[in-house]
Amino acid sequence: MNTPERGGIRRIPSGAPWEDRVGYCRAVVHGDQVWVAGTVSVGRTGHVHAPGDVGAQAERCLEIIADALTQAGTDTAHVVRTRMFVTDMSVQTQAAVGAAHLAVFGAHRPASTMIGVAALAAPDYLVEIEADAVLPARVPSA
């Protein structure tokens, strides 16, 4: 359902089974705004990617987000805000998640927040990331 609906809203599903069970989609586009839903580290097989490795999980979350942004017509350079939810606020976790975030956004740093939470969708998920972006300005053709 990646076509505009009434009101100009475009919904971009990922195909994850949770979308139908919970009633959401990976990303929503309206006007020049893009909102990417909270993203956990789901591997290509549908299982948790890199159990126990918060840095690798953050990298996978950001890969999924980058794919959704591409489908929306933008990229990580146009992300204006991220939120990172972690189940452990230790210095090591903050450093690992921060390094993954820096690798993607270092050249175009968004406003960002890291929040400690009691749990995520399943015990093996250690980080969940969401992002807000804008569509790049379109240059009118001459």
XYZ file of C-alpha atoms in Angstrom, residues 9-103:
95
model
C -1.014 10.053 3.280
C 1.234 7.283 1.976
C 1.808 4.191 4.118
C 4.881 2.029 3.619
C 4.553 -1.470 5.067
C 7.530 -3.719 5.757
C 5.589 -6.967 5.602
C 6.402 -7.827 9.220
C 3.661 -9.962 10.788
C 3.330 -7.472 13.672
C 1.932 -4.850 11.301
C -1.291 -6.810 10.748
C -1.508 -7.978 14.370
C -1.032 -4.527 15.881
C -2.305 -2.233 13.122
C 0.685 -0.143 12.051
C 3.128 0.152 9.158
C 6.874 0.722 8.975
C 6.611 4.304 7.704
C 4.068 7.022 6.933
C 4.606 9.909 4.534
C 2.515 13.073 4.510
C 3.575 16.236 2.747
C 7.328 16.460 3.134
C 7.344 14.538 6.454
C 8.298 10.888 6.980
C 7.809 9.011 10.238
C 9.467 5.611 10.658
C 7.977 3.410 13.366
C 9.979 1.923 16.197
C 12.250 -0.685 14.635
C 13.776 -3.677 16.369
C 16.555 -5.888 15.064
C 14.653 -8.402 12.966
C 16.845 -10.560 10.780
C 15.947 -11.507 7.228
C 14.574 -14.829 8.509
C 12.173 -13.061 10.880
C 14.150 -13.922 14.001
C 16.082 -11.637 16.332
C 19.283 -10.486 14.637
C 22.442 -10.772 16.766
C 20.981 -11.810 20.146
C 23.089 -10.354 22.957
C 24.941 -7.843 20.729
C 23.334 -4.422 21.187
C 25.677 -2.727 18.713
C 24.896 -5.199 15.923
C 21.203 -4.909 16.772
C 21.380 -1.116 16.473
C 23.111 -1.463 13.094
C 20.331 -3.781 11.879
C 17.623 -1.395 13.147
C 19.260 1.411 11.190
C 19.470 -0.752 8.037
C 15.727 -1.392 8.237
C 15.075 2.315 8.798
C 17.297 3.239 5.828
C 15.323 0.847 3.617
C 12.018 2.407 4.700
C 13.406 5.887 4.030
C 14.466 4.829 0.531
C 10.956 3.525 -0.136
C 9.599 6.854 1.103
C 11.818 8.793 -1.301
C 14.459 10.056 1.097
C 17.535 8.818 2.953
C 19.372 9.004 6.262
C 20.838 12.420 5.387
C 17.306 13.819 5.699
C 16.566 12.382 9.154
C 15.822 15.203 11.583
C 15.136 13.221 14.767
C 15.821 9.758 16.166
C 14.742 8.044 19.348
C 16.654 5.058 20.674
C 15.084 2.845 23.310
C 17.471 0.507 25.147
C 16.880 -2.066 27.850
C 20.210 -1.290 29.508
C 21.553 2.235 30.051
C 25.083 1.107 30.899
C 28.004 3.058 29.481
C 28.844 0.071 27.262
C 25.343 -0.056 25.756
C 25.257 3.690 25.226
C 28.655 3.526 23.506
C 27.697 0.600 21.245
C 24.341 2.072 20.184
C 25.902 5.522 19.882
C 28.656 4.177 17.604
C 26.089 2.588 15.275
C 24.104 5.835 15.249
C 27.223 7.923 14.578
C 28.255 5.659 11.678
